Tab-separated table of C-alpha atoms and ligand atoms in Angstrom:
chain	number	residue	atom	x	y	z
C	1	MET	CA	-6.136	-7.911	9.755
C	2	GLU	CA	-7.836	-10.771	7.825
C	3	ALA	CA	-10.712	-8.586	6.651
C	4	ASN	CA	-8.211	-6.236	5.119
C	5	HIS	CA	-6.652	-8.717	2.762
C	6	LYS	CA	-8.580	-7.289	-0.157
C	7	HIS	CA	-6.044	-4.477	0.073
C	8	LEU	CA	-3.140	-6.776	-0.672
C	9	PRO	CA	-1.566	-6.020	-4.045
C	10	ARG	CA	-3.460	-7.024	-7.147
C	11	PRO	CA	-1.631	-8.963	-9.863
C	12	VAL	CA	-0.704	-5.714	-11.632
C	13	TYR	CA	2.133	-5.312	-9.141
C	14	GLY	CA	3.031	-8.967	-9.531
C	15	ASP	CA	3.801	-11.053	-6.512
C	16	SER	CA	6.418	-8.514	-5.547
C	17	PRO	CA	7.429	-9.382	-1.984
C	18	ILE	CA	8.625	-5.848	-1.462
C	19	PHE	CA	5.348	-4.233	-2.480
C	20	GLN	CA	3.551	-6.773	-0.274
C	21	MET	CA	5.838	-5.672	2.551
C	22	ALA	CA	4.928	-1.997	2.059
C	23	VAL	CA	1.196	-2.788	1.940
C	24	LEU	CA	1.424	-5.018	5.032
C	25	GLN	CA	3.070	-2.155	6.924
C	26	LEU	CA	0.269	0.163	5.821
C	27	LEU	CA	-2.352	-2.378	6.942
C	28	SER	CA	-0.827	-2.623	10.427
C	29	VAL	CA	-0.745	1.155	10.715
C	30	ALA	CA	-4.326	1.422	9.445
C	31	GLU	CA	-5.448	-0.974	12.158
C	32	LEU	CA	-3.480	0.881	14.815
C	33	ILE	CA	-4.842	4.339	13.987
C	34	ASP	CA	-8.270	3.090	12.965
C	35	LEU	CA	-7.864	4.549	9.485
C	36	ASP	CA	-11.002	5.235	7.437
C	37	GLN	CA	-11.450	2.192	5.147
C	38	ASN	CA	-12.234	4.403	2.147
C	39	ILE	CA	-8.964	6.279	2.608
C	40	LEU	CA	-7.078	3.001	3.071
C	41	GLU	CA	-8.612	1.763	-0.181
C	42	ARG	CA	-6.973	4.719	-1.955
C	43	LEU	CA	-3.660	4.756	-0.099
C	44	SER	CA	-2.957	1.071	-0.661
C	45	LYS	CA	-2.531	1.585	-4.416
C	46	PRO	CA	-0.195	3.916	-6.280
C	47	LYS	CA	-1.878	6.803	-8.029
C	48	ARG	CA	-0.142	6.229	-11.337
C	49	ALA	CA	2.548	3.997	-12.839
C	50	MET	CA	4.346	3.990	-16.139
C	51	ILE	CA	6.393	1.219	-17.724
C	52	ALA	CA	8.504	2.302	-20.661
C	53	SER	CA	10.710	0.500	-23.129
C	54	VAL	CA	13.993	2.367	-23.309
C	55	PRO	CA	15.762	1.300	-26.484
C	56	ILE	CA	19.288	2.617	-26.934
C	57	ARG	CA	22.208	2.114	-29.267
C	58	MET	CA	24.928	0.301	-27.332
C	59	ASP	CA	28.583	1.167	-27.965
C	60	ASN	CA	28.947	-2.067	-29.983
C	61	GLY	CA	26.359	-0.816	-32.502
C	62	LYS	CA	23.567	-3.159	-31.358
C	63	THR	CA	20.234	-1.944	-29.997
C	64	HIS	CA	19.272	-2.954	-26.480
C	65	THR	CA	15.907	-2.248	-24.868
C	66	PHE	CA	15.964	-1.549	-21.144
C	67	ILE	CA	12.748	-1.426	-19.118
C	68	GLY	CA	12.129	1.727	-17.102
C	69	TYR	CA	9.482	2.505	-14.479
C	70	ARG	CA	8.094	5.586	-12.780
C	71	VAL	CA	5.478	5.169	-10.074
C	72	GLN	CA	3.714	8.064	-8.354
C	73	HIS	CA	2.087	6.877	-5.172
C	74	SER	CA	0.430	10.104	-4.082
C	75	LEU	CA	-0.130	13.573	-5.506
C	76	THR	CA	-2.326	14.729	-2.659
C	77	SER	CA	0.147	17.008	-0.869
C	78	GLY	CA	1.969	18.487	-3.860
C	79	PRO	CA	4.183	17.168	-6.650
C	80	SER	CA	5.380	13.620	-6.130
C	81	LYS	CA	9.028	13.254	-5.182
C	82	GLY	CA	11.504	10.432	-5.237
C	83	GLY	CA	14.652	8.963	-6.668
C	84	MET	CA	15.591	7.171	-9.862
C	85	ARG	CA	17.265	3.812	-9.299
C	86	TYR	CA	19.562	2.009	-11.770
C	87	HIS	CA	19.955	-1.569	-10.551
C	88	PRO	CA	19.461	-5.057	-12.041
C	89	ASN	CA	16.664	-5.887	-9.525
C	90	VAL	CA	14.460	-2.898	-10.366
C	91	ASP	CA	10.890	-3.971	-11.147
C	92	LEU	CA	7.406	-2.497	-10.902
C	93	GLY	CA	6.729	-3.908	-7.443
C	94	GLU	CA	9.976	-2.593	-5.965
C	95	VAL	CA	9.456	0.866	-7.432
C	96	ALA	CA	5.818	0.924	-6.232
C	97	ALA	CA	6.892	0.018	-2.684
C	98	LEU	CA	9.633	2.638	-2.664
C	99	ALA	CA	7.127	5.228	-3.962
C	100	MET	CA	4.737	4.439	-1.120
C	101	TRP	CA	7.533	4.813	1.453
C	102	MET	CA	8.426	8.191	-0.085
C	103	THR	CA	4.844	9.352	0.597
C	104	TRP	CA	5.100	8.508	4.305
C	105	LYS	CA	8.609	9.986	4.483
C	106	CYS	CA	7.612	13.325	2.934
C	107	ALA	CA	4.512	13.492	5.129
C	108	LEU	CA	6.461	12.698	8.283
C	109	MET	CA	8.951	15.469	7.432
C	110	ASN	CA	6.063	17.808	6.639
C	111	LEU	CA	7.299	18.444	3.086
C	112	PRO	CA	4.726	19.555	0.481
C	113	PHE	CA	5.275	16.441	-1.641
C	114	GLY	CA	3.753	13.063	-2.313
C	115	GLY	CA	5.862	9.970	-2.959
C	116	ALA	CA	7.262	8.646	-6.227
C	117	LYS	CA	10.092	6.427	-7.390
C	118	GLY	CA	11.508	5.380	-10.689
C	119	GLY	CA	14.199	3.255	-12.117
C	120	ILE	CA	15.624	1.210	-14.919
C	121	ALA	CA	16.488	-2.472	-14.670
C	122	CYS	CA	20.152	-2.379	-15.682
C	123	ASP	CA	23.622	-2.786	-14.248
C	124	PRO	CA	25.119	0.719	-14.369
C	125	GLU	CA	28.578	-0.737	-13.638
C	126	LYS	CA	28.485	-2.471	-17.021
C	127	LEU	CA	27.410	0.589	-19.039
C	128	SER	CA	29.729	3.207	-20.508
C	129	MET	CA	29.155	6.884	-19.719
C	130	GLU	CA	27.761	7.367	-23.243
C	131	GLU	CA	25.363	4.432	-22.894
C	132	LYS	CA	24.162	5.755	-19.539
C	133	GLU	CA	23.609	9.188	-21.044
C	134	ARG	CA	21.594	7.812	-23.982
C	135	MET	CA	19.557	5.589	-21.655
C	136	THR	CA	18.826	8.440	-19.220
C	137	ARG	CA	17.839	10.877	-21.968
C	138	ARG	CA	15.604	8.357	-23.731
C	139	PHE	CA	13.930	7.377	-20.460
C	140	THR	CA	13.354	11.054	-19.587
C	141	GLU	CA	11.770	11.544	-22.992
C	142	GLU	CA	9.443	8.578	-22.342
C	143	ILE	CA	8.246	9.864	-18.956
C	144	LEU	CA	7.958	13.536	-20.058
C	145	PRO	CA	4.130	13.470	-19.938
C	146	ILE	CA	4.085	12.626	-16.242
C	147	ILE	CA	7.008	14.613	-14.783
C	148	GLY	CA	7.246	18.331	-14.091
C	149	PRO	CA	8.296	20.759	-11.347
C	150	ARG	CA	4.696	20.854	-10.089
C	151	MET	CA	3.873	17.248	-10.983
C	152	ASP	CA	6.749	14.887	-10.210
C	153	VAL	CA	10.346	15.789	-9.353
C	154	PRO	CA	12.984	13.019	-9.677
C	155	ALA	CA	16.227	12.790	-7.660
C	156	PRO	CA	19.191	10.422	-7.337
C	157	ASP	CA	18.913	6.986	-5.741
C	158	LEU	CA	20.939	3.783	-5.973
C	159	GLY	CA	23.110	3.760	-9.120
C	160	THR	CA	22.350	7.355	-10.152
C	161	ASP	CA	24.078	10.628	-9.287
C	162	GLU	CA	24.419	14.346	-10.060
C	163	GLN	CA	25.403	13.633	-13.652
C	164	THR	CA	22.249	11.562	-14.195
C	165	MET	CA	20.201	14.482	-12.840
C	166	ALA	CA	22.033	16.913	-15.158
C	167	TRP	CA	21.019	14.775	-18.190
C	168	ILE	CA	17.391	14.625	-17.022
C	169	MET	CA	17.387	18.401	-16.446
C	170	ASP	CA	18.871	19.062	-19.883
C	171	THR	CA	16.506	16.695	-21.706
C	172	TYR	CA	13.471	18.189	-19.966
C	173	SER	CA	14.711	21.760	-20.559
C	174	MET	CA	15.314	21.087	-24.273
C	175	SER	CA	11.778	19.783	-24.556
C	176	VAL	CA	10.052	22.729	-22.839
C	177	GLY	CA	12.364	25.268	-24.469
C	178	TYR	CA	13.884	26.955	-21.412
C	179	ALA	CA	16.285	26.010	-18.607
C	180	CYS	CA	14.252	24.279	-15.923
C	181	PRO	CA	16.471	23.370	-12.952
C	182	GLU	CA	13.471	22.685	-10.683
C	183	ILE	CA	12.549	19.530	-12.634
C	184	VAL	CA	15.058	17.457	-10.602
C	185	THR	CA	16.937	17.704	-7.318
C	186	GLY	CA	20.381	16.378	-6.504
C	187	LYS	CA	21.815	18.262	-9.505
C	188	PRO	CA	25.355	19.590	-9.834
C	189	ILE	CA	25.705	22.914	-7.963
C	190	GLU	CA	26.428	24.823	-11.183
C	191	LEU	CA	23.027	23.817	-12.585
C	192	GLY	CA	21.082	24.993	-9.536
C	193	GLY	CA	21.887	22.108	-7.188
C	194	CYS	CA	21.934	22.630	-3.436
C	195	ILE	CA	25.144	22.713	-1.420
C	196	GLY	CA	25.142	19.747	0.935
C	197	ARG	CA	22.525	17.696	-0.978
C	198	ARG	CA	25.005	14.915	-1.742
C	199	GLU	CA	25.884	14.531	1.940
C	200	ALA	CA	22.363	15.175	3.235
C	201	THR	CA	21.102	11.597	3.626
C	202	GLY	CA	24.230	10.475	5.514
C	203	ARG	CA	24.175	13.598	7.695
C	204	GLY	CA	20.508	13.046	8.544
C	205	VAL	CA	21.269	9.433	9.476
C	206	VAL	CA	23.997	10.626	11.828
C	207	TYR	CA	21.800	13.313	13.464
C	208	CYS	CA	19.315	10.522	14.256
C	209	ILE	CA	22.044	8.202	15.549
C	210	MET	CA	23.305	10.925	17.919
C	211	GLN	CA	19.772	11.261	19.346
C	212	ALA	CA	19.435	7.495	19.703
C	213	LEU	CA	22.820	7.244	21.476
C	214	ALA	CA	21.584	9.839	23.970
C	215	GLU	CA	18.416	7.736	24.452
C	216	ILE	CA	20.460	4.680	25.416
C	217	ASP	CA	22.920	6.847	27.344
C	218	VAL	CA	26.072	6.015	25.373
C	219	GLN	CA	28.673	8.655	24.499
C	220	PRO	CA	29.691	8.715	20.799
C	221	GLY	CA	33.314	8.191	21.885
C	222	ASN	CA	32.327	4.871	23.481
C	223	ALA	CA	30.258	3.690	20.534
C	224	THR	CA	31.111	1.394	17.618
C	225	ALA	CA	29.339	1.146	14.267
C	226	VAL	CA	28.951	-1.372	11.455
C	227	VAL	CA	27.805	-0.008	8.097
C	228	GLN	CA	26.430	-2.166	5.256
C	229	GLY	CA	26.976	-0.271	2.000
C	230	PHE	CA	29.633	2.248	1.079
C	231	GLY	CA	27.802	4.257	-1.580
C	232	ASN	CA	26.679	7.843	-1.248
C	233	VAL	CA	24.788	7.193	1.996
C	234	GLY	CA	27.051	4.624	3.673
C	235	ALA	CA	30.316	6.458	2.972
C	236	VAL	CA	29.047	9.816	4.288
C	237	THR	CA	27.538	8.106	7.334
C	238	CYS	CA	30.920	6.472	8.119
C	239	GLN	CA	32.761	9.761	7.689
C	240	GLU	CA	30.324	11.771	9.825
C	241	LEU	CA	30.250	9.095	12.551
C	242	ALA	CA	34.045	8.955	12.631
C	243	THR	CA	34.205	12.769	12.931
C	244	ARG	CA	32.029	12.476	16.048
C	245	GLY	CA	34.314	9.861	17.606
C	246	VAL	CA	32.299	6.725	16.780
C	247	LYS	CA	34.602	3.823	15.892
C	248	ILE	CA	33.708	2.160	12.566
C	249	ILE	CA	34.474	-1.539	13.027
C	250	GLY	CA	32.848	-3.076	9.913
C	251	VAL	CA	31.917	-1.917	6.409
C	252	SER	CA	30.776	-3.629	3.222
C	253	ASP	CA	29.879	-2.921	-0.385
C	254	ARG	CA	28.489	-5.149	-3.148
C	255	TRP	CA	31.857	-6.854	-3.637
C	256	GLY	CA	32.708	-7.756	-0.047
C	257	ALA	CA	32.977	-6.854	3.634
C	258	ILE	CA	35.798	-5.866	5.983
C	259	ALA	CA	36.176	-5.604	9.740
C	260	ASN	CA	38.655	-4.261	12.245
C	261	PRO	CA	37.736	-4.231	15.952
C	262	LEU	CA	40.320	-1.480	16.515
C	263	GLY	CA	38.556	0.796	14.049
C	264	ILE	CA	38.731	1.400	10.303
C	265	ASP	CA	40.404	4.606	9.124
C	266	VAL	CA	37.521	5.996	7.028
C	267	SER	CA	39.568	8.709	5.263
C	268	ALA	CA	42.169	6.119	4.250
C	269	LEU	CA	39.376	3.807	3.030
C	270	ASN	CA	37.902	6.651	0.956
C	271	LYS	CA	41.317	7.267	-0.629
C	272	HIS	CA	41.767	3.538	-1.282
C	273	ILE	CA	38.418	3.409	-3.129
C	274	ALA	CA	39.029	6.698	-4.971
C	275	ALA	CA	42.222	5.087	-6.304
C	276	GLY	CA	40.019	2.462	-7.996
C	277	LYS	CA	40.760	-0.379	-5.561
C	278	LEU	CA	38.190	-2.727	-4.032
C	279	LEU	CA	36.913	-2.152	-0.494
C	280	LYS	CA	37.560	-5.785	0.416
C	281	ASP	CA	41.283	-5.346	-0.387
C	282	PHE	CA	41.699	-2.432	2.049
C	283	PRO	CA	44.908	-3.120	3.977
C	284	GLY	CA	43.632	-1.532	7.224
C	285	ALA	CA	41.118	-4.321	7.958
C	286	ARG	CA	40.503	-8.025	7.378
C	287	ALA	CA	38.053	-9.312	4.776
C	288	ILE	CA	35.050	-11.092	6.292
C	289	ASP	CA	32.001	-12.885	4.948
C	290	ALA	CA	29.292	-10.384	3.935
C	291	ASN	CA	26.655	-12.332	5.927
C	292	GLU	CA	28.794	-12.074	9.027
C	293	LEU	CA	28.797	-8.277	8.874
C	294	LEU	CA	25.219	-7.725	10.037
C	295	THR	CA	25.684	-9.890	13.117
C	296	LEU	CA	28.917	-8.286	14.354
C	297	GLU	CA	28.656	-6.981	17.897
C	298	CYS	CA	28.414	-3.167	17.811
C	299	THR	CA	26.550	-0.218	19.255
C	300	VAL	CA	25.028	0.941	15.963
C	301	LEU	CA	24.199	-1.189	12.936
C	302	VAL	CA	23.531	0.824	9.771
C	303	PRO	CA	22.065	-1.044	6.787
C	304	ALA	CA	22.742	1.473	3.980
C	305	ALA	CA	22.278	-0.737	0.920
C	306	LEU	CA	19.238	-2.617	-0.385
C	307	GLU	CA	15.840	-3.686	0.933
C	308	ARG	CA	15.116	-6.867	2.916
C	309	GLN	CA	18.539	-7.414	4.438
C	310	ILE	CA	17.275	-8.098	7.944
C	311	THR	CA	14.856	-10.990	7.731
C	312	GLU	CA	13.373	-13.619	10.050
C	313	LYS	CA	16.576	-15.624	9.403
C	314	ASN	CA	19.091	-13.178	10.891
C	315	ALA	CA	16.982	-10.800	13.038
C	316	SER	CA	17.462	-12.781	16.242
C	317	LYS	CA	21.234	-12.832	15.650
C	318	LEU	CA	21.744	-9.056	15.547
C	319	ARG	CA	24.099	-7.858	18.275
C	320	CYS	CA	23.618	-4.099	18.022
C	321	ARG	CA	21.900	-1.711	20.421
C	322	ILE	CA	20.680	0.693	17.737
C	323	LEU	CA	19.484	-0.216	14.242
C	324	ALA	CA	19.712	2.880	12.039
C	325	GLU	CA	17.885	2.165	8.770
C	326	ALA	CA	19.726	4.309	6.235
C	327	ALA	CA	18.426	2.166	3.341
C	328	ASN	CA	14.768	2.028	2.348
C	329	GLY	CA	12.987	-1.092	3.597
C	330	PRO	CA	15.992	-2.995	4.993
C	331	THR	CA	13.882	-4.850	7.597
C	332	THR	CA	11.052	-7.239	6.681
C	333	PRO	CA	7.806	-7.291	8.726
C	334	ASP	CA	8.726	-10.793	10.015
C	335	ALA	CA	12.090	-9.532	11.203
C	336	ASP	CA	10.352	-6.561	12.761
C	337	LYS	CA	8.256	-8.866	14.953
C	338	ILE	CA	11.462	-10.454	16.263
C	339	LEU	CA	13.222	-7.121	16.789
C	340	ASN	CA	10.206	-5.697	18.627
C	341	GLN	CA	10.734	-8.412	21.262
C	342	SER	CA	14.340	-7.277	21.753
C	343	ASP	CA	15.575	-4.040	23.269
C	344	ILE	CA	17.228	-2.846	20.038
C	345	PHE	CA	16.390	0.818	19.439
C	346	ILE	CA	15.161	1.121	15.831
C	347	ILE	CA	15.421	4.336	13.848
C	348	PRO	CA	12.981	3.449	11.026
C	349	ASP	CA	13.902	4.171	7.411
C	350	VAL	CA	11.256	6.821	6.743
C	351	LEU	CA	12.804	8.871	9.545
C	352	CYS	CA	16.443	7.787	9.407
C	353	ASN	CA	17.116	8.474	5.708
C	354	ALA	CA	14.768	11.455	5.322
C	355	GLY	CA	17.671	13.933	5.206
C	356	GLY	CA	18.076	13.378	1.457
C	357	VAL	CA	14.569	14.334	0.437
C	358	THR	CA	14.557	17.144	2.996
C	359	VAL	CA	17.505	18.852	1.316
C	360	SER	CA	15.905	18.003	-2.050
C	361	TYR	CA	12.995	20.120	-0.832
C	362	PHE	CA	15.421	22.954	-0.008
C	363	GLU	CA	16.888	22.613	-3.509
C	364	TRP	CA	13.451	22.735	-5.171
C	365	VAL	CA	12.455	25.823	-3.149
C	366	GLN	CA	15.717	27.602	-4.074
C	367	ASP	CA	15.286	26.750	-7.773
C	368	MET	CA	11.671	27.949	-7.822
C	369	GLN	CA	12.727	31.241	-6.202
C	370	GLN	CA	16.153	31.536	-7.879
C	371	PHE	CA	17.481	32.554	-4.480
C	372	PHE	CA	20.260	30.405	-3.063
C	373	TRP	CA	21.244	29.540	0.497
C	374	ASP	CA	24.725	28.964	1.910
C	375	GLU	CA	25.901	25.666	3.361
C	376	SER	CA	25.459	26.605	7.001
C	377	GLN	CA	21.811	27.542	6.339
C	378	VAL	CA	21.218	24.198	4.627
C	379	ASN	CA	22.850	22.142	7.368
C	380	GLN	CA	21.254	24.076	10.192
C	381	LYS	CA	17.784	23.746	8.724
C	382	LEU	CA	18.369	20.047	7.979
C	383	GLU	CA	19.445	19.365	11.551
C	384	GLN	CA	16.490	21.303	12.891
C	385	LEU	CA	13.945	19.372	10.794
C	386	MET	CA	15.556	15.983	11.502
C	387	LEU	CA	15.591	16.589	15.264
C	388	LYS	CA	12.000	17.782	15.238
C	389	ALA	CA	10.869	14.677	13.360
C	390	PHE	CA	12.918	12.409	15.639
C	391	GLN	CA	11.365	13.956	18.750
C	392	GLN	CA	7.855	13.710	17.290
C	393	VAL	CA	8.293	10.029	16.457
C	394	ARG	CA	9.832	9.316	19.862
C	395	ALA	CA	6.999	11.129	21.656
C	396	CYS	CA	4.334	9.300	19.617
C	397	ALA	CA	6.017	5.923	20.282
C	398	LYS	CA	6.072	6.622	24.025
C	399	GLU	CA	2.570	8.005	24.176
C	400	MET	CA	0.966	5.152	22.264
C	401	ASN	CA	3.417	2.560	23.560
C	402	ILE	CA	4.239	1.384	20.042
C	403	PRO	CA	7.511	0.668	18.193
C	404	MET	CA	9.329	3.600	16.534
C	405	ARG	CA	8.449	2.280	13.049
C	406	MET	CA	4.726	2.207	13.775
C	407	ALA	CA	4.980	5.690	15.280
C	408	ALA	CA	6.801	7.129	12.240
C	409	LEU	CA	4.466	5.473	9.743
C	410	SER	CA	1.336	6.432	11.640
C	411	LEU	CA	2.387	10.103	11.739
C	412	GLY	CA	2.992	10.030	7.985
C	413	VAL	CA	-0.146	8.070	7.068
C	414	ARG	CA	-2.334	10.201	9.327
C	415	LYS	CA	-1.169	13.435	7.668
C	416	VAL	CA	-1.903	12.193	4.139
C	417	ALA	CA	-5.231	10.704	5.253
C	418	LYS	CA	-6.319	14.047	6.718
C	419	GLU	CA	-5.458	15.864	3.499
C	420	LYS	CA	-7.279	13.292	1.382
C	421	LYS	CA	-10.353	13.592	3.561
C	422	ARG	CA	-10.360	17.397	3.347
C	423	ARG	CA	-9.894	17.398	-0.419
C	424	GLY	CA	-12.569	14.746	-0.880
C	425	LEU	CA	-12.991	12.235	-3.661
C	426	TYR	CA	-13.310	13.664	-7.174
C	427	PRO	CA	-15.809	13.776	-8.819
V	501	LIG	N1	16.215	8.635	-3.215
V	501	LIG	C1	16.152	9.340	-1.973
V	501	LIG	C2	15.211	8.674	-0.994
V	501	LIG	O1	14.963	7.508	-1.086
V	501	LIG	C3	15.898	10.827	-2.139
V	501	LIG	C4	14.647	11.205	-2.871
V	501	LIG	C5	14.581	12.695	-3.188
V	501	LIG	O2	15.473	13.439	-2.819
V	501	LIG	O3	13.606	13.077	-3.835
V	501	LIG	O4	14.739	9.264	-0.051
């Protein structure tokens, strides 16, 4: 590994611990699969990154400049693909790491895309609808030269949603002079969005969890789950798990955590939140400390929030049998070392949360063809692709006697490496 340290991030990506984490993972995989050093040299850096000032008029009449980023890690397999994140912690290093993970995810799922990610450092909770619209449109305008249906296709991520995608689609369409739904995925259905896209990530997580439960020989009806995060991914995961008989015994969001060993009524919790109340005030459970949540005893632990939640500090305290990584990068490499010594079954992020980008691919294909599928087609195809990927990762892990994460990453990295080799180095 030492010899490889020249591949560690250069100052351009700052000292970003999250980008370091992504590169360290790549280095371990490279060693494992004996990756060509010339290919590693290329894969360890993003292809292209843009930093843009996004000045907007705030509602109070003052001008505020937000900083936006779009990083395209790879364009080898097709357009780059990945979400747009609105969160105060967004920086170049985080976006670059997330873009790299998107490359491995798309490759693992065999989608004709490379990886990208973008975002704006802001707190969307503190912005009005009008401010968010102005910020999104101005940012889209700034990144126009590097996005396109055949170049880079954004999608929702933390802090963004269908409405954000509608603004990006409209801004792009106004600029090119015709309606261009295929510029983004995760759009509203009436603008060419795909039925089931909103639920896709959570559904994919649950398809993987069902497979993992079968691996450890536990019936869903006898299983319990703890879910960190109750956004688009966490809430759908809870709902879909509950439908299959899994008891949800702990949930959290950015304002607090709740637990109930007898089970949390997920539909009632959804109604409670839809009524504008805080998750931590839900009457059907008791409020607990957010740090306590991850170490509750359960069958399945689902981190569905931010990166680096499971670290060397809490990894040895986990009391789950399955760790289903619905978030991107929730487990640090140090924590991974600890978990690999335990018998916790890990469903790594690039596999576990790949349902979102998979249905994004379906959406892009439908928009390009202007031929739309029904919901059962979408869900059936999603389940089929998720199960196939799960089985491939499982088989690779068994065959090479390596952890699930290494298996998933090596399948992804190997595919991109092969394509790069075939295409060659230009000029
Ligand atoms: N933001 C999602 C992810 O991290 C989805 C990306 C997409 O659909 O392009 O996988």
